[in-house]
mmCIF file with all atom_site columns, C-alpha atoms in Angstrom:
data_model
loop_
_atom_site.group_PDB
_atom_site.id
_atom_site.type_symbol
_atom_site.label_atom_id
_atom_site.label_alt_id
_atom_site.label_comp_id
_atom_site.label_asym_id
_atom_site.label_entity_id
_atom_site.label_seq_id
_atom_site.pdbx_PDB_ins_code
_atom_site.Cartn_x
_atom_site.Cartn_y
_atom_site.Cartn_z
_atom_site.occupancy
_atom_site.B_iso_or_equiv
_atom_site.pdbx_formal_charge
_atom_site.auth_seq_id
_atom_site.auth_comp_id
_atom_site.auth_asym_id
_atom_site.auth_atom_id
_atom_site.pdbx_PDB_model_num
ATOM 1   C CA . UNK A 1 1   ? 0.081  -0.062  -0.044 1.00 0.00 ? 11  UNK A CA 1
ATOM 2   C CA . UNK A 1 2   ? 1.362  3.424   -1.047 1.00 0.00 ? 12  UNK A CA 1
ATOM 3   C CA . UNK A 1 3   ? 0.495  5.200   2.136  1.00 0.00 ? 13  UNK A CA 1
ATOM 4   C CA . UNK A 1 4   ? 2.293  2.571   4.285  1.00 0.00 ? 14  UNK A CA 1
ATOM 5   C CA . UNK A 1 5   ? 5.351  2.388   2.108  1.00 0.00 ? 15  UNK A CA 1
ATOM 6   C CA . UNK A 1 6   ? 5.670  6.261   2.648  1.00 0.00 ? 16  UNK A CA 1
ATOM 7   C CA . UNK A 1 7   ? 5.395  5.981   6.346  1.00 0.00 ? 17  UNK A CA 1
ATOM 8   C CA . UNK A 1 8   ? 8.162  3.312   6.277  1.00 0.00 ? 18  UNK A CA 1
ATOM 9   C CA . UNK A 1 9   ? 10.137 5.613   4.195  1.00 0.00 ? 19  UNK A CA 1
ATOM 10  C CA . UNK A 1 10  ? 9.787  8.268   6.768  1.00 0.00 ? 20  UNK A CA 1
ATOM 11  C CA . UNK A 1 11  ? 10.791 5.852   9.356  1.00 0.00 ? 21  UNK A CA 1
ATOM 12  C CA . UNK A 1 12  ? 13.910 5.045   7.552  1.00 0.00 ? 22  UNK A CA 1
ATOM 13  C CA . UNK A 1 13  ? 14.605 8.906   7.203  1.00 0.00 ? 23  UNK A CA 1
ATOM 14  C CA . UNK A 1 14  ? 14.182 9.192   10.983 1.00 0.00 ? 24  UNK A CA 1
ATOM 15  C CA . UNK A 1 15  ? 16.862 6.352   11.495 1.00 0.00 ? 25  UNK A CA 1
ATOM 16  C CA . UNK A 1 16  ? 19.394 7.647   9.181  1.00 0.00 ? 26  UNK A CA 1
ATOM 17  C CA . UNK A 1 17  ? 19.373 11.073  10.698 1.00 0.00 ? 27  UNK A CA 1
ATOM 18  C CA . UNK A 1 18  ? 19.828 9.616   14.169 1.00 0.00 ? 28  UNK A CA 1
ATOM 19  C CA . UNK A 1 19  ? 22.737 7.607   12.877 1.00 0.00 ? 29  UNK A CA 1
ATOM 20  C CA . UNK A 1 20  ? 24.003 10.943  11.315 1.00 0.00 ? 30  UNK A CA 1
ATOM 21  C CA . UNK A 1 21  ? 23.732 12.690  14.593 1.00 0.00 ? 31  UNK A CA 1
ATOM 22  C CA . UNK A 1 22  ? 24.961 9.848   16.731 1.00 0.00 ? 32  UNK A CA 1
ATOM 23  C CA . UNK A 1 23  ? 28.048 10.005  14.410 1.00 0.00 ? 33  UNK A CA 1
ATOM 24  C CA . UNK A 1 24  ? 28.652 13.710  15.017 1.00 0.00 ? 34  UNK A CA 1
ATOM 25  C CA . UNK A 1 25  ? 28.212 14.935  11.471 1.00 0.00 ? 35  UNK A CA 1
ATOM 26  C CA . UNK A 1 26  ? 26.303 18.077  10.391 1.00 0.00 ? 36  UNK A CA 1
ATOM 27  C CA . UNK A 1 27  ? 22.650 17.209  9.726  1.00 0.00 ? 37  UNK A CA 1
ATOM 28  C CA . UNK A 1 28  ? 22.550 17.717  6.015  1.00 0.00 ? 38  UNK A CA 1
ATOM 29  C CA . UNK A 1 29  ? 20.671 15.550  3.519  1.00 0.00 ? 39  UNK A CA 1
ATOM 30  C CA . UNK A 1 30  ? 23.805 14.460  1.842  1.00 0.00 ? 40  UNK A CA 1
ATOM 31  C CA . UNK A 1 31  ? 25.450 13.355  5.343  1.00 0.00 ? 41  UNK A CA 1
ATOM 32  C CA . UNK A 1 32  ? 21.958 11.610  6.372  1.00 0.00 ? 42  UNK A CA 1
ATOM 33  C CA . UNK A 1 33  ? 21.832 9.853   3.010  1.00 0.00 ? 43  UNK A CA 1
ATOM 34  C CA . UNK A 1 34  ? 24.897 7.855   3.519  1.00 0.00 ? 44  UNK A CA 1
ATOM 35  C CA . UNK A 1 35  ? 23.927 6.253   6.870  1.00 0.00 ? 45  UNK A CA 1
ATOM 36  C CA . UNK A 1 36  ? 21.784 2.929   7.371  1.00 0.00 ? 46  UNK A CA 1
ATOM 37  C CA . UNK A 1 37  ? 17.999 2.773   7.926  1.00 0.00 ? 47  UNK A CA 1
ATOM 38  C CA . UNK A 1 38  ? 18.144 -0.101  10.524 1.00 0.00 ? 48  UNK A CA 1
ATOM 39  C CA . UNK A 1 39  ? 18.869 1.169   14.018 1.00 0.00 ? 49  UNK A CA 1
ATOM 40  C CA . UNK A 1 40  ? 19.376 -1.235  16.964 1.00 0.00 ? 50  UNK A CA 1
ATOM 41  C CA . UNK A 1 41  ? 17.493 0.929   19.439 1.00 0.00 ? 51  UNK A CA 1
ATOM 42  C CA . UNK A 1 42  ? 14.573 1.396   17.375 1.00 0.00 ? 52  UNK A CA 1
ATOM 43  C CA . UNK A 1 43  ? 10.976 1.172   19.014 1.00 0.00 ? 53  UNK A CA 1
ATOM 44  C CA . UNK A 1 44  ? 10.419 -1.776  16.751 1.00 0.00 ? 54  UNK A CA 1
ATOM 45  C CA . UNK A 1 45  ? 13.383 -3.742  17.991 1.00 0.00 ? 55  UNK A CA 1
ATOM 46  C CA . UNK A 1 46  ? 12.171 -2.832  21.447 1.00 0.00 ? 56  UNK A CA 1
ATOM 47  C CA . UNK A 1 47  ? 8.852  -4.397  20.797 1.00 0.00 ? 57  UNK A CA 1
ATOM 48  C CA . UNK A 1 48  ? 10.336 -7.592  19.094 1.00 0.00 ? 58  UNK A CA 1
ATOM 49  C CA . UNK A 1 49  ? 12.819 -7.685  22.127 1.00 0.00 ? 59  UNK A CA 1
ATOM 50  C CA . UNK A 1 50  ? 9.738  -7.276  24.586 1.00 0.00 ? 60  UNK A CA 1
ATOM 51  C CA . UNK A 1 51  ? 8.097  -10.180 22.909 1.00 0.00 ? 61  UNK A CA 1
ATOM 52  C CA . UNK A 1 52  ? 10.846 -12.566 23.043 1.00 0.00 ? 62  UNK A CA 1
ATOM 53  C CA . UNK A 1 53  ? 11.818 -11.673 26.597 1.00 0.00 ? 63  UNK A CA 1
ATOM 54  C CA . UNK A 1 54  ? 7.883  -12.282 27.543 1.00 0.00 ? 64  UNK A CA 1
ATOM 55  C CA . UNK A 1 55  ? 7.986  -15.601 25.963 1.00 0.00 ? 65  UNK A CA 1
ATOM 56  C CA . UNK A 1 56  ? 11.143 -16.576 27.729 1.00 0.00 ? 66  UNK A CA 1
ATOM 57  C CA . UNK A 1 57  ? 9.712  -15.629 31.150 1.00 0.00 ? 67  UNK A CA 1
ATOM 58  C CA . UNK A 1 58  ? 6.433  -17.122 30.277 1.00 0.00 ? 68  UNK A CA 1
ATOM 59  C CA . UNK A 1 59  ? 8.139  -20.682 29.995 1.00 0.00 ? 69  UNK A CA 1
ATOM 60  C CA . UNK A 1 60  ? 9.017  -20.629 33.784 1.00 0.00 ? 70  UNK A CA 1
ATOM 61  C CA . UNK A 1 61  ? 5.466  -19.673 34.848 1.00 0.00 ? 71  UNK A CA 1
ATOM 62  C CA . UNK A 1 62  ? 4.386  -22.948 36.418 1.00 0.00 ? 72  UNK A CA 1
ATOM 63  C CA . UNK A 1 63  ? 0.694  -22.525 36.541 1.00 0.00 ? 73  UNK A CA 1
ATOM 64  C CA . UNK A 1 64  ? -1.670 -24.441 34.194 1.00 0.00 ? 74  UNK A CA 1
ATOM 65  C CA . UNK A 1 65  ? -4.728 -22.619 35.081 1.00 0.00 ? 75  UNK A CA 1
ATOM 66  C CA . UNK A 1 66  ? -5.200 -20.324 32.496 1.00 0.00 ? 76  UNK A CA 1
ATOM 67  C CA . UNK A 1 67  ? -6.691 -17.246 34.551 1.00 0.00 ? 77  UNK A CA 1
ATOM 68  C CA . UNK A 1 68  ? -3.903 -17.647 37.092 1.00 0.00 ? 78  UNK A CA 1
ATOM 69  C CA . UNK A 1 69  ? -1.231 -18.062 34.259 1.00 0.00 ? 79  UNK A CA 1
ATOM 70  C CA . UNK A 1 70  ? -2.537 -14.802 32.738 1.00 0.00 ? 80  UNK A CA 1
ATOM 71  C CA . UNK A 1 71  ? -2.587 -13.034 35.888 1.00 0.00 ? 81  UNK A CA 1
ATOM 72  C CA . UNK A 1 72  ? 1.053  -13.790 36.631 1.00 0.00 ? 82  UNK A CA 1
ATOM 73  C CA . UNK A 1 73  ? 2.005  -13.035 33.102 1.00 0.00 ? 83  UNK A CA 1
ATOM 74  C CA . UNK A 1 74  ? 0.359  -9.506  33.455 1.00 0.00 ? 84  UNK A CA 1
ATOM 75  C CA . UNK A 1 75  ? 2.120  -9.075  36.932 1.00 0.00 ? 85  UNK A CA 1
ATOM 76  C CA . UNK A 1 76  ? 5.443  -9.957  35.060 1.00 0.00 ? 86  UNK A CA 1
ATOM 77  C CA . UNK A 1 77  ? 4.985  -7.124  32.448 1.00 0.00 ? 87  UNK A CA 1
ATOM 78  C CA . UNK A 1 78  ? 7.101  -4.508  34.551 1.00 0.00 ? 88  UNK A CA 1
ATOM 79  C CA . UNK A 1 79  ? 9.966  -7.151  34.930 1.00 0.00 ? 89  UNK A CA 1
ATOM 80  C CA . UNK A 1 80  ? 9.687  -7.939  31.084 1.00 0.00 ? 90  UNK A CA 1
ATOM 81  C CA . UNK A 1 81  ? 9.932  -4.259  30.261 1.00 0.00 ? 91  UNK A CA 1
ATOM 82  C CA . UNK A 1 82  ? 12.680 -3.802  32.698 1.00 0.00 ? 92  UNK A CA 1
ATOM 83  C CA . UNK A 1 83  ? 14.848 -6.323  31.312 1.00 0.00 ? 93  UNK A CA 1
ATOM 84  C CA . UNK A 1 84  ? 14.164 -5.113  27.501 1.00 0.00 ? 94  UNK A CA 1
ATOM 85  C CA . UNK A 1 85  ? 14.890 -1.755  28.563 1.00 0.00 ? 95  UNK A CA 1
ATOM 86  C CA . UNK A 1 86  ? 18.194 -2.812  29.969 1.00 0.00 ? 96  UNK A CA 1
ATOM 87  C CA . UNK A 1 87  ? 19.067 -4.895  27.072 1.00 0.00 ? 97  UNK A CA 1
ATOM 88  C CA . UNK A 1 88  ? 18.180 -2.194  24.563 1.00 0.00 ? 98  UNK A CA 1
ATOM 89  C CA . UNK A 1 89  ? 20.167 0.195   26.538 1.00 0.00 ? 99  UNK A CA 1
ATOM 90  C CA . UNK A 1 90  ? 23.292 -2.248  26.865 1.00 0.00 ? 100 UNK A CA 1
ATOM 91  C CA . UNK A 1 91  ? 23.009 -2.516  22.794 1.00 0.00 ? 101 UNK A CA 1
ATOM 92  C CA . UNK A 1 92  ? 23.196 1.087   22.564 1.00 0.00 ? 102 UNK A CA 1
ATOM 93  C CA . UNK A 1 93  ? 26.466 1.395   24.800 1.00 0.00 ? 103 UNK A CA 1
ATOM 94  C CA . UNK A 1 94  ? 28.352 -1.671  23.442 1.00 0.00 ? 104 UNK A CA 1
ATOM 95  C CA . UNK A 1 95  ? 29.171 -3.379  20.072 1.00 0.00 ? 105 UNK A CA 1
ATOM 96  C CA . UNK A 1 96  ? 30.011 -6.938  20.321 1.00 0.00 ? 106 UNK A CA 1
ATOM 97  C CA . UNK A 1 97  ? 28.854 -10.397 19.321 1.00 0.00 ? 107 UNK A CA 1
ATOM 98  C CA . UNK A 1 98  ? 26.181 -10.484 22.073 1.00 0.00 ? 108 UNK A CA 1
ATOM 99  C CA . UNK A 1 99  ? 24.637 -7.232  21.315 1.00 0.00 ? 109 UNK A CA 1
ATOM 100 C CA . UNK A 1 100 ? 24.717 -8.210  17.586 1.00 0.00 ? 110 UNK A CA 1
ATOM 101 C CA . UNK A 1 101 ? 22.713 -11.465 18.513 1.00 0.00 ? 111 UNK A CA 1
ATOM 102 C CA . UNK A 1 102 ? 20.370 -9.284  20.761 1.00 0.00 ? 112 UNK A CA 1
ATOM 103 C CA . UNK A 1 103 ? 19.604 -6.709  18.104 1.00 0.00 ? 113 UNK A CA 1
ATOM 104 C CA . UNK A 1 104 ? 19.439 -9.199  15.283 1.00 0.00 ? 114 UNK A CA 1
ATOM 105 C CA . UNK A 1 105 ? 15.606 -9.997  15.480 1.00 0.00 ? 115 UNK A CA 1
ATOM 106 C CA . UNK A 1 106 ? 14.421 -6.374  15.819 1.00 0.00 ? 116 UNK A CA 1
ATOM 107 C CA . UNK A 1 107 ? 16.815 -5.376  12.752 1.00 0.00 ? 117 UNK A CA 1
ATOM 108 C CA . UNK A 1 108 ? 15.239 -8.396  10.865 1.00 0.00 ? 118 UNK A CA 1
ATOM 109 C CA . UNK A 1 109 ? 11.674 -6.805  11.410 1.00 0.00 ? 119 UNK A CA 1
ATOM 110 C CA . UNK A 1 110 ? 12.922 -3.333  10.391 1.00 0.00 ? 120 UNK A CA 1
ATOM 111 C CA . UNK A 1 111 ? 13.766 -4.722  6.756  1.00 0.00 ? 121 UNK A CA 1
ATOM 112 C CA . UNK A 1 112 ? 9.861  -4.584  6.695  1.00 0.00 ? 122 UNK A CA 1
ATOM 113 C CA . UNK A 1 113 ? 9.339  -1.517  8.716  1.00 0.00 ? 123 UNK A CA 1
ATOM 114 C CA . UNK A 1 114 ? 11.661 0.889   7.093  1.00 0.00 ? 124 UNK A CA 1
ATOM 115 C CA . UNK A 1 115 ? 12.248 1.825   3.442  1.00 0.00 ? 125 UNK A CA 1
ATOM 116 C CA . UNK A 1 116 ? 14.851 3.962   1.631  1.00 0.00 ? 126 UNK A CA 1
ATOM 117 C CA . UNK A 1 117 ? 13.360 7.693   2.187  1.00 0.00 ? 127 UNK A CA 1
ATOM 118 C CA . UNK A 1 118 ? 13.674 10.434  -0.639 1.00 0.00 ? 128 UNK A CA 1
ATOM 119 C CA . UNK A 1 119 ? 15.408 13.789  0.141  1.00 0.00 ? 129 UNK A CA 1
ATOM 120 C CA . UNK A 1 120 ? 12.157 15.656  1.167  1.00 0.00 ? 130 UNK A CA 1
ATOM 121 C CA . UNK A 1 121 ? 11.543 12.992  3.907  1.00 0.00 ? 131 UNK A CA 1
ATOM 122 C CA . UNK A 1 122 ? 15.211 13.231  4.950  1.00 0.00 ? 132 UNK A CA 1
ATOM 123 C CA . UNK A 1 123 ? 14.718 17.080  5.286  1.00 0.00 ? 133 UNK A CA 1
ATOM 124 C CA . UNK A 1 124 ? 11.626 16.461  7.391  1.00 0.00 ? 134 UNK A CA 1
ATOM 125 C CA . UNK A 1 125 ? 13.548 14.126  9.544  1.00 0.00 ? 135 UNK A CA 1
ATOM 126 C CA . UNK A 1 126 ? 16.285 16.631  10.045 1.00 0.00 ? 136 UNK A CA 1
ATOM 127 C CA . UNK A 1 127 ? 13.999 19.290  10.936 1.00 0.00 ? 137 UNK A CA 1
ATOM 128 C CA . UNK A 1 128 ? 12.286 17.399  13.537 1.00 0.00 ? 138 UNK A CA 1
ATOM 129 C CA . UNK A 1 129 ? 15.682 15.925  15.034 1.00 0.00 ? 139 UNK A CA 1
ATOM 130 C CA . UNK A 1 130 ? 16.990 19.537  15.136 1.00 0.00 ? 140 UNK A CA 1
ATOM 131 C CA . UNK A 1 131 ? 13.842 20.492  17.246 1.00 0.00 ? 141 UNK A CA 1
ATOM 132 C CA . UNK A 1 132 ? 14.668 18.019  20.233 1.00 0.00 ? 142 UNK A CA 1
ATOM 133 C CA . UNK A 1 133 ? 18.497 18.088  20.221 1.00 0.00 ? 143 UNK A CA 1
ATOM 134 C CA . UNK A 1 134 ? 19.413 19.321  23.830 1.00 0.00 ? 144 UNK A CA 1
ATOM 135 C CA . UNK A 1 135 ? 21.654 22.160  23.727 1.00 0.00 ? 145 UNK A CA 1
ATOM 136 C CA . UNK A 1 136 ? 23.949 20.812  26.313 1.00 0.00 ? 146 UNK A CA 1
ATOM 137 C CA . UNK A 1 137 ? 24.680 17.272  24.436 1.00 0.00 ? 147 UNK A CA 1
ATOM 138 C CA . UNK A 1 138 ? 23.369 15.357  27.535 1.00 0.00 ? 148 UNK A CA 1
ATOM 139 C CA . UNK A 1 139 ? 21.832 12.865  25.148 1.00 0.00 ? 149 UNK A CA 1
ATOM 140 C CA . UNK A 1 140 ? 25.059 11.410  23.470 1.00 0.00 ? 150 UNK A CA 1
ATOM 141 C CA . UNK A 1 141 ? 25.793 7.851   24.240 1.00 0.00 ? 151 UNK A CA 1
ATOM 142 C CA . UNK A 1 142 ? 29.360 6.858   24.658 1.00 0.00 ? 152 UNK A CA 1
ATOM 143 C CA . UNK A 1 143 ? 29.737 3.583   22.625 1.00 0.00 ? 153 UNK A CA 1
ATOM 144 C CA . UNK A 1 144 ? 32.414 1.057   23.912 1.00 0.00 ? 154 UNK A CA 1
ATOM 145 C CA . UNK A 1 145 ? 33.952 -1.541  21.689 1.00 0.00 ? 155 UNK A CA 1
ATOM 146 C CA . UNK A 1 146 ? 34.260 -4.676  23.251 1.00 0.00 ? 156 UNK A CA 1
ATOM 147 C CA . UNK A 1 147 ? 34.597 -7.079  20.223 1.00 0.00 ? 157 UNK A CA 1
#
């Protein structure tokens, strides 16, 4: 569908712009264009990770009663979210084999949810990014290389 493809192109523009910003380059269409459209800390990756962590934790819930099992799973949501958040955060701060494995399922799904944007979409993403960049640079993530 044309509208969904356009949405996915804007999603790709967002990722490319974030990569450009994180690499310390000036936010221009030319610079943004050079970057990848798959981002390991994307909301899509977070959702996929939540699903996988939830399934893993669900394997250890011993109740067979459907109501009790459902209640325990609902009570585990904060645990699942916390683990997922910390995993995404870890992946953002480290680059090694473990982080590549953790990020892989989300990046695979992004092959569906992001498309290559056109220049006008990158301009829109740049304008949006400039509006939310803190002046003191407190949002910068220091990447450690452990590979």
